[in-house]
Amino acid sequence: MTGSEPHAEALAQLAWLVELGATEAISEQPVNRFEAADTAKVAGRQETAVARQAAPLAEPAASPDREPLEQAVETARQLAAGAGDLAALRAAIDAFEGCELKKGARNLVFADGDPVARLMIIGEAPGRDEDREGFPFVGRAGKLLDRMLAAIGLSRKADEAENAVYIANVMPWRPPQNRDPTPDEIAMMLPFLARHVALADPDLIVPMGNIACQALLGRRGITRLRGQWTQAFDRPALPMFHPAYLLRSPARKREAWADLLEIQSRLKGSN
Ligand code: URA
């Protein structure tokens, strides 16, 4: 074995941890947690044996550094309810400390387009480009979304309300490594999204992709859900494929086109 091998191995382990989503070092000195885990396992086994004799029904310890989910949801509800307009809602989300994603994000990604629009599109969560720029759907998927909307005469930059569109996400902060938001993260941000929809007051909603369907409809399975009118936040909603999925599966653009025509026709009042 050469002298550089342990070094290379440590680097490979670090790369693997980053790949798994680690974003920061949590102490000044490096700790070999692989070794520590073995020691802890042995100690843990001994403690567990003692605990089984002493306290067979011990309650699980509460985590001191994590606000319980219900409390975070309640805080989110109160903050959202107190927001009288979109600017206040944005400030309320910015003030919310219950969601860990905030700590790893560069920017709060609130919305883009014109809130007077009759159509509100709800995506999943910001990616790297959105996190950097502070606006939803500005990367490759966003460019495709803009082209899709332009095909039915809509634009987030439109001057007239009838051509306008309003765009937001379920999550306002980027999840590390673009992982899916967890059910807890979605649950604690949902009161803000509900208030967002109530304040923007669109006639139609398009949840884009599985995460948006999970959050808005409580269901996944976009292949079955897409193109079927349903209700979200008490208004008509038409789930569609996410543009990032369309980039990977261009053959599905035909169905997306059918959905766009359906939206156009509903906006024109012909169905
Ligand atoms: N995907 C989303 O769902 N939202 C964005 O803002 C960008 C990519």
GROMACS .gro file of C-alpha atoms and ligand atoms in nm:
model
  279
    1MET     CA    1   0.000   0.000   0.000
    2THR     CA    2   0.142   0.345  -0.088
    3GLY     CA    3   0.133   0.633   0.160
    4SER     CA    4  -0.133   0.819  -0.043
    5GLU     CA    5  -0.396   0.542  -0.038
    6PRO     CA    6  -0.562   0.622   0.298
    7HIS     CA    7  -0.577   0.982   0.184
    8ALA     CA    8  -0.744   0.885  -0.144
    9GLU     CA    9  -0.985   0.661   0.046
   10ALA     CA   10  -1.079   0.945   0.283
   11LEU     CA   11  -1.138   1.173  -0.017
   12ALA     CA   12  -1.356   0.910  -0.182
   13GLN     CA   13  -1.558   0.873   0.141
   14LEU     CA   14  -1.600   1.250   0.158
   15ALA     CA   15  -1.717   1.262  -0.205
   16TRP     CA   16  -1.966   0.987  -0.125
   17LEU     CA   17  -2.102   1.181   0.176
   18VAL     CA   18  -2.143   1.492  -0.040
   19GLU     CA   19  -2.321   1.279  -0.299
   20LEU     CA   20  -2.556   1.161  -0.021
   21GLY     CA   21  -2.641   1.519   0.067
   22ALA     CA   22  -2.390   1.630   0.333
   23THR     CA   23  -2.348   2.005   0.292
   24GLU     CA   24  -2.140   2.115   0.590
   25ALA     CA   25  -1.875   2.001   0.837
   26ILE     CA   26  -2.022   2.006   1.184
   27SER     CA   27  -1.711   2.022   1.396
   28GLU     CA   28  -1.364   2.173   1.379
   29GLN     CA   29  -1.183   1.842   1.416
   30PRO     CA   30  -1.245   1.551   1.179
   31VAL     CA   31  -1.414   1.253   1.345
   32ASN     CA   32  -1.403   0.907   1.194
   33ARG     CA   33  -1.772   0.829   1.231
   34PHE     CA   34  -1.731   0.486   1.074
   35GLU     CA   35  -1.507   0.388   1.367
   36ALA     CA   36  -1.719   0.588   1.615
   37ALA     CA   37  -2.030   0.406   1.493
   38ASP     CA   38  -1.874   0.066   1.575
   39THR     CA   39  -1.773   0.179   1.925
   40ALA     CA   40  -2.114   0.335   1.979
   41LYS     CA   41  -2.286   0.017   1.862
   42VAL     CA   42  -2.102  -0.191   2.124
   43ALA     CA   43  -2.168   0.069   2.396
   44GLY     CA   44  -2.528   0.101   2.277
   45ARG     CA   45  -2.582  -0.275   2.301
   46GLN     CA   46  -2.454  -0.274   2.659
   47GLU     CA   47  -2.671   0.028   2.751
   48THR     CA   48  -2.976  -0.124   2.586
   49ALA     CA   49  -2.931  -0.444   2.786
   50VAL     CA   50  -2.920  -0.241   3.110
   51ALA     CA   51  -3.211  -0.022   3.004
   52ARG     CA   52  -3.426  -0.326   2.920
   53GLN     CA   53  -3.391  -0.444   3.279
   54ALA     CA   54  -3.439  -0.099   3.435
   55ALA     CA   55  -3.705   0.068   3.221
   56PRO     CA   56  -3.881  -0.162   2.976
   57LEU     CA   57  -4.126   0.104   2.848
   58ALA     CA   58  -3.901   0.413   2.831
   59GLU     CA   59  -4.038   0.696   2.610
   60PRO     CA   60  -3.826   0.785   2.304
   61ALA     CA   61  -3.616   1.091   2.385
   62ALA     CA   62  -3.736   1.416   2.224
   63SER     CA   63  -3.486   1.568   1.982
   64PRO     CA   64  -3.378   1.896   2.141
   65ASP     CA   65  -3.271   2.066   1.817
   66ARG     CA   66  -3.578   1.997   1.606
   67GLU     CA   67  -3.906   2.177   1.642
   68PRO     CA   68  -4.179   1.911   1.641
   69LEU     CA   69  -4.361   1.896   1.309
   70GLU     CA   70  -4.699   1.993   1.454
   71GLN     CA   71  -4.548   2.300   1.612
   72ALA     CA   72  -4.379   2.401   1.287
   73VAL     CA   73  -4.704   2.354   1.095
   74GLU     CA   74  -4.892   2.561   1.353
   75THR     CA   75  -4.631   2.840   1.334
   76ALA     CA   76  -4.655   2.831   0.955
   77ARG     CA   77  -5.035   2.851   0.975
   78GLN     CA   78  -5.024   3.152   1.201
   79LEU     CA   79  -4.763   3.333   0.994
   80ALA     CA   80  -4.951   3.259   0.671
   81ALA     CA   81  -5.287   3.366   0.814
   82GLY     CA   82  -5.139   3.697   0.926
   83ALA     CA   83  -5.020   3.783   0.575
   84GLY     CA   84  -5.263   4.025   0.414
   85ASP     CA   85  -5.093   4.046   0.076
   86LEU     CA   86  -4.824   3.873  -0.127
   87ALA     CA   87  -4.543   4.097  -0.004
   88ALA     CA   88  -4.641   4.018   0.355
   89LEU     CA   89  -4.659   3.648   0.271
   90ARG     CA   90  -4.310   3.656   0.126
   91ALA     CA   91  -4.187   3.827   0.444
   92ALA     CA   92  -4.370   3.569   0.657
   93ILE     CA   93  -4.201   3.279   0.474
   94ASP     CA   94  -3.869   3.454   0.511
   95ALA     CA   95  -3.929   3.478   0.886
   96PHE     CA   96  -4.018   3.109   0.921
   97GLU     CA   97  -3.738   2.909   1.085
   98GLY     CA   98  -3.913   2.569   1.102
   99CYS     CA   99  -3.777   2.430   0.775
  100GLU     CA  100  -3.415   2.316   0.763
  101LEU     CA  101  -3.395   2.375   0.387
  102LYS     CA  102  -3.377   2.748   0.453
  103LYS     CA  103  -3.033   2.708   0.608
  104GLY     CA  104  -2.880   2.553   0.297
  105ALA     CA  105  -3.044   2.784   0.043
  106ARG     CA  106  -2.897   3.099  -0.104
  107ASN     CA  107  -3.229   3.262  -0.182
  108LEU     CA  108  -3.596   3.240  -0.102
  109VAL     CA  109  -3.769   3.158  -0.429
  110PHE     CA  110  -4.117   3.302  -0.392
  111ALA     CA  111  -4.281   3.344  -0.733
  112ASP     CA  112  -4.254   3.492  -1.080
  113GLY     CA  113  -4.496   3.630  -1.335
  114ASP     CA  114  -4.804   3.835  -1.265
  115PRO     CA  115  -5.036   3.748  -0.974
  116VAL     CA  116  -5.330   3.895  -1.167
  117ALA     CA  117  -5.300   3.598  -1.404
  118ARG     CA  118  -5.591   3.354  -1.424
  119LEU     CA  119  -5.349   3.060  -1.437
  120MET     CA  120  -5.114   2.968  -1.153
  121ILE     CA  121  -4.850   2.703  -1.213
  122ILE     CA  122  -4.712   2.524  -0.909
  123GLY     CA  123  -4.384   2.338  -0.945
  124GLU     CA  124  -4.180   2.140  -0.701
  125ALA     CA  125  -3.880   2.324  -0.559
  126PRO     CA  126  -3.599   2.547  -0.678
  127GLY     CA  127  -3.295   2.386  -0.836
  128ARG     CA  128  -2.946   2.529  -0.852
  129ASP     CA  129  -3.027   2.804  -1.106
  130GLU     CA  130  -3.343   2.911  -0.925
  131ASP     CA  131  -3.162   2.915  -0.590
  132ARG     CA  132  -2.895   3.138  -0.739
  133GLU     CA  133  -3.136   3.379  -0.911
  134GLY     CA  134  -3.423   3.379  -0.663
  135PHE     CA  135  -3.694   3.303  -0.923
  136PRO     CA  136  -3.874   2.978  -1.007
  137PHE     CA  137  -3.815   2.790  -1.332
  138VAL     CA  138  -3.519   2.981  -1.471
  139GLY     CA  139  -3.303   2.678  -1.565
  140ARG     CA  140  -3.343   2.441  -1.860
  141ALA     CA  141  -3.680   2.314  -1.743
  142GLY     CA  142  -3.794   2.673  -1.699
  143LYS     CA  143  -3.692   2.762  -2.055
  144LEU     CA  144  -3.899   2.470  -2.181
  145LEU     CA  145  -4.189   2.580  -1.962
  146ASP     CA  146  -4.169   2.930  -2.115
  147ARG     CA  147  -4.180   2.781  -2.467
  148MET     CA  148  -4.477   2.563  -2.372
  149LEU     CA  149  -4.666   2.860  -2.234
  150ALA     CA  150  -4.577   3.078  -2.534
  151ALA     CA  151  -4.735   2.812  -2.757
  152ILE     CA  152  -5.073   2.896  -2.602
  153GLY     CA  153  -5.008   3.270  -2.588
  154LEU     CA  154  -4.908   3.296  -2.221
  155SER     CA  155  -4.598   3.453  -2.072
  156ARG     CA  156  -4.473   3.537  -1.727
  157LYS     CA  157  -4.362   3.873  -1.872
  158ALA     CA  158  -4.695   3.956  -2.038
  159ASP     CA  159  -4.822   4.313  -2.009
  160GLU     CA  160  -5.189   4.218  -2.036
  161ALA     CA  161  -5.359   4.013  -1.766
  162GLU     CA  162  -5.520   3.782  -2.024
  163ASN     CA  163  -5.178   3.658  -2.140
  164ALA     CA  164  -5.021   3.648  -1.797
  165VAL     CA  165  -4.920   3.350  -1.589
  166TYR     CA  166  -4.814   3.327  -1.226
  167ILE     CA  167  -4.558   3.066  -1.116
  168ALA     CA  168  -4.461   2.937  -0.771
  169ASN     CA  169  -4.328   2.619  -0.614
  170VAL     CA  170  -4.438   2.392  -0.330
  171MET     CA  171  -4.101   2.458  -0.162
  172PRO     CA  172  -3.947   2.805  -0.161
  173TRP     CA  173  -3.598   2.675  -0.077
  174ARG     CA  174  -3.372   2.442  -0.271
  175PRO     CA  175  -3.336   2.093  -0.122
  176PRO     CA  176  -2.971   1.978  -0.108
  177GLN     CA  177  -2.856   1.794  -0.420
  178ASN     CA  178  -3.205   1.857  -0.564
  179ARG     CA  179  -3.347   1.571  -0.358
  180ASP     CA  180  -3.724   1.544  -0.323
  181PRO     CA  181  -3.868   1.746  -0.037
  182THR     CA  182  -3.970   1.519   0.252
  183PRO     CA  183  -4.336   1.481   0.356
  184ASP     CA  184  -4.257   1.683   0.673
  185GLU     CA  185  -4.103   1.965   0.472
  186ILE     CA  186  -4.404   1.970   0.242
  187ALA     CA  187  -4.646   1.964   0.538
  188MET     CA  188  -4.485   2.262   0.708
  189MET     CA  189  -4.477   2.474   0.392
  190LEU     CA  190  -4.831   2.385   0.283
  191PRO     CA  191  -5.004   2.657   0.489
  192PHE     CA  192  -4.792   2.914   0.306
  193LEU     CA  193  -4.880   2.767  -0.031
  194ALA     CA  194  -5.250   2.762   0.055
  195ARG     CA  195  -5.231   3.129   0.152
  196HIS     CA  196  -5.029   3.203  -0.163
  197VAL     CA  197  -5.306   3.057  -0.377
  198ALA     CA  198  -5.576   3.238  -0.178
  199LEU     CA  199  -5.401   3.574  -0.220
  200ALA     CA  200  -5.317   3.531  -0.590
  201ASP     CA  201  -5.669   3.391  -0.644
  202PRO     CA  202  -5.616   3.219  -0.982
  203ASP     CA  203  -5.907   3.064  -1.176
  204LEU     CA  204  -5.702   2.755  -1.263
  205ILE     CA  205  -5.407   2.577  -1.110
  206VAL     CA  206  -5.157   2.351  -1.283
  207PRO     CA  207  -4.964   2.129  -1.041
  208MET     CA  208  -4.653   2.023  -1.232
  209GLY     CA  209  -4.513   1.679  -1.156
  210ASN     CA  210  -4.547   1.432  -0.872
  211ILE     CA  211  -4.430   1.647  -0.583
  212ALA     CA  212  -4.682   1.918  -0.665
  213CYS     CA  213  -4.956   1.654  -0.699
  214GLN     CA  214  -4.855   1.501  -0.367
  215ALA     CA  215  -4.872   1.842  -0.197
  216LEU     CA  216  -5.189   1.971  -0.362
  217LEU     CA  217  -5.391   1.655  -0.421
  218GLY     CA  218  -5.240   1.415  -0.168
  219ARG     CA  219  -5.170   1.175  -0.455
  220ARG     CA  220  -4.882   1.080  -0.681
  221GLY     CA  221  -4.887   0.903  -1.016
  222ILE     CA  222  -4.857   1.187  -1.263
  223THR     CA  223  -4.894   0.957  -1.564
  224ARG     CA  224  -5.250   0.878  -1.453
  225LEU     CA  225  -5.328   1.219  -1.301
  226ARG     CA  226  -5.217   1.438  -1.591
  227GLY     CA  227  -5.483   1.572  -1.817
  228GLN     CA  228  -5.765   1.496  -1.568
  229TRP     CA  229  -5.941   1.796  -1.416
  230THR     CA  230  -5.956   1.789  -1.040
  231GLN     CA  231  -5.976   2.038  -0.752
  232ALA     CA  232  -5.690   2.190  -0.556
  233PHE     CA  233  -5.737   2.459  -0.293
  234ASP     CA  234  -6.105   2.470  -0.394
  235ARG     CA  235  -6.045   2.554  -0.757
  236PRO     CA  236  -6.006   2.365  -1.084
  237ALA     CA  237  -5.667   2.206  -1.131
  238LEU     CA  238  -5.513   2.020  -1.424
  239PRO     CA  239  -5.200   1.821  -1.334
  240MET     CA  240  -4.931   1.817  -1.601
  241PHE     CA  241  -4.597   1.653  -1.656
  242HIS     CA  242  -4.308   1.846  -1.510
  243PRO     CA  243  -4.097   2.012  -1.784
  244ALA     CA  244  -3.783   1.848  -1.641
  245TYR     CA  245  -3.949   1.511  -1.709
  246LEU     CA  246  -4.038   1.626  -2.062
  247LEU     CA  247  -3.671   1.708  -2.121
  248ARG     CA  248  -3.586   1.349  -2.028
  249SER     CA  249  -3.883   1.194  -2.207
  250PRO     CA  250  -3.958   1.407  -2.514
  251ALA     CA  251  -4.211   1.152  -2.641
  252ARG     CA  252  -4.446   1.271  -2.362
  253LYS     CA  253  -4.458   1.621  -2.512
  254ARG     CA  254  -4.762   1.515  -2.714
  255GLU     CA  255  -4.962   1.466  -2.394
  256ALA     CA  256  -4.829   1.792  -2.254
  257TRP     CA  257  -4.943   1.968  -2.570
  258ALA     CA  258  -5.292   1.820  -2.530
  259ASP     CA  259  -5.298   1.950  -2.171
  260LEU     CA  260  -5.188   2.296  -2.282
  261LEU     CA  261  -5.469   2.309  -2.538
  262GLU     CA  262  -5.711   2.200  -2.267
  263ILE     CA  263  -5.594   2.488  -2.046
  264GLN     CA  264  -5.616   2.736  -2.331
  265SER     CA  265  -5.966   2.625  -2.409
  266ARG     CA  266  -6.072   2.649  -2.041
  267LEU     CA  267  -5.921   2.997  -2.013
  268LYS     CA  268  -6.114   3.105  -2.324
  269GLY     CA  269  -6.428   2.975  -2.160
  270SER     CA  270  -6.508   2.720  -2.428
  271ASN     CA  271  -6.528   2.419  -2.192
  272URA     N1  272  -3.835   2.268  -1.100
  272URA     C1  273  -3.936   2.313  -1.025
  272URA     O1  274  -4.027   2.238  -0.994
  272URA     N2  275  -3.935   2.440  -0.989
  272URA     C2  276  -3.839   2.525  -1.022
  272URA     O2  277  -3.846   2.641  -0.985
  272URA     C3  278  -3.734   2.476  -1.101
  272URA     C4  279  -3.732   2.346  -1.138
   0.00000   0.00000   0.00000
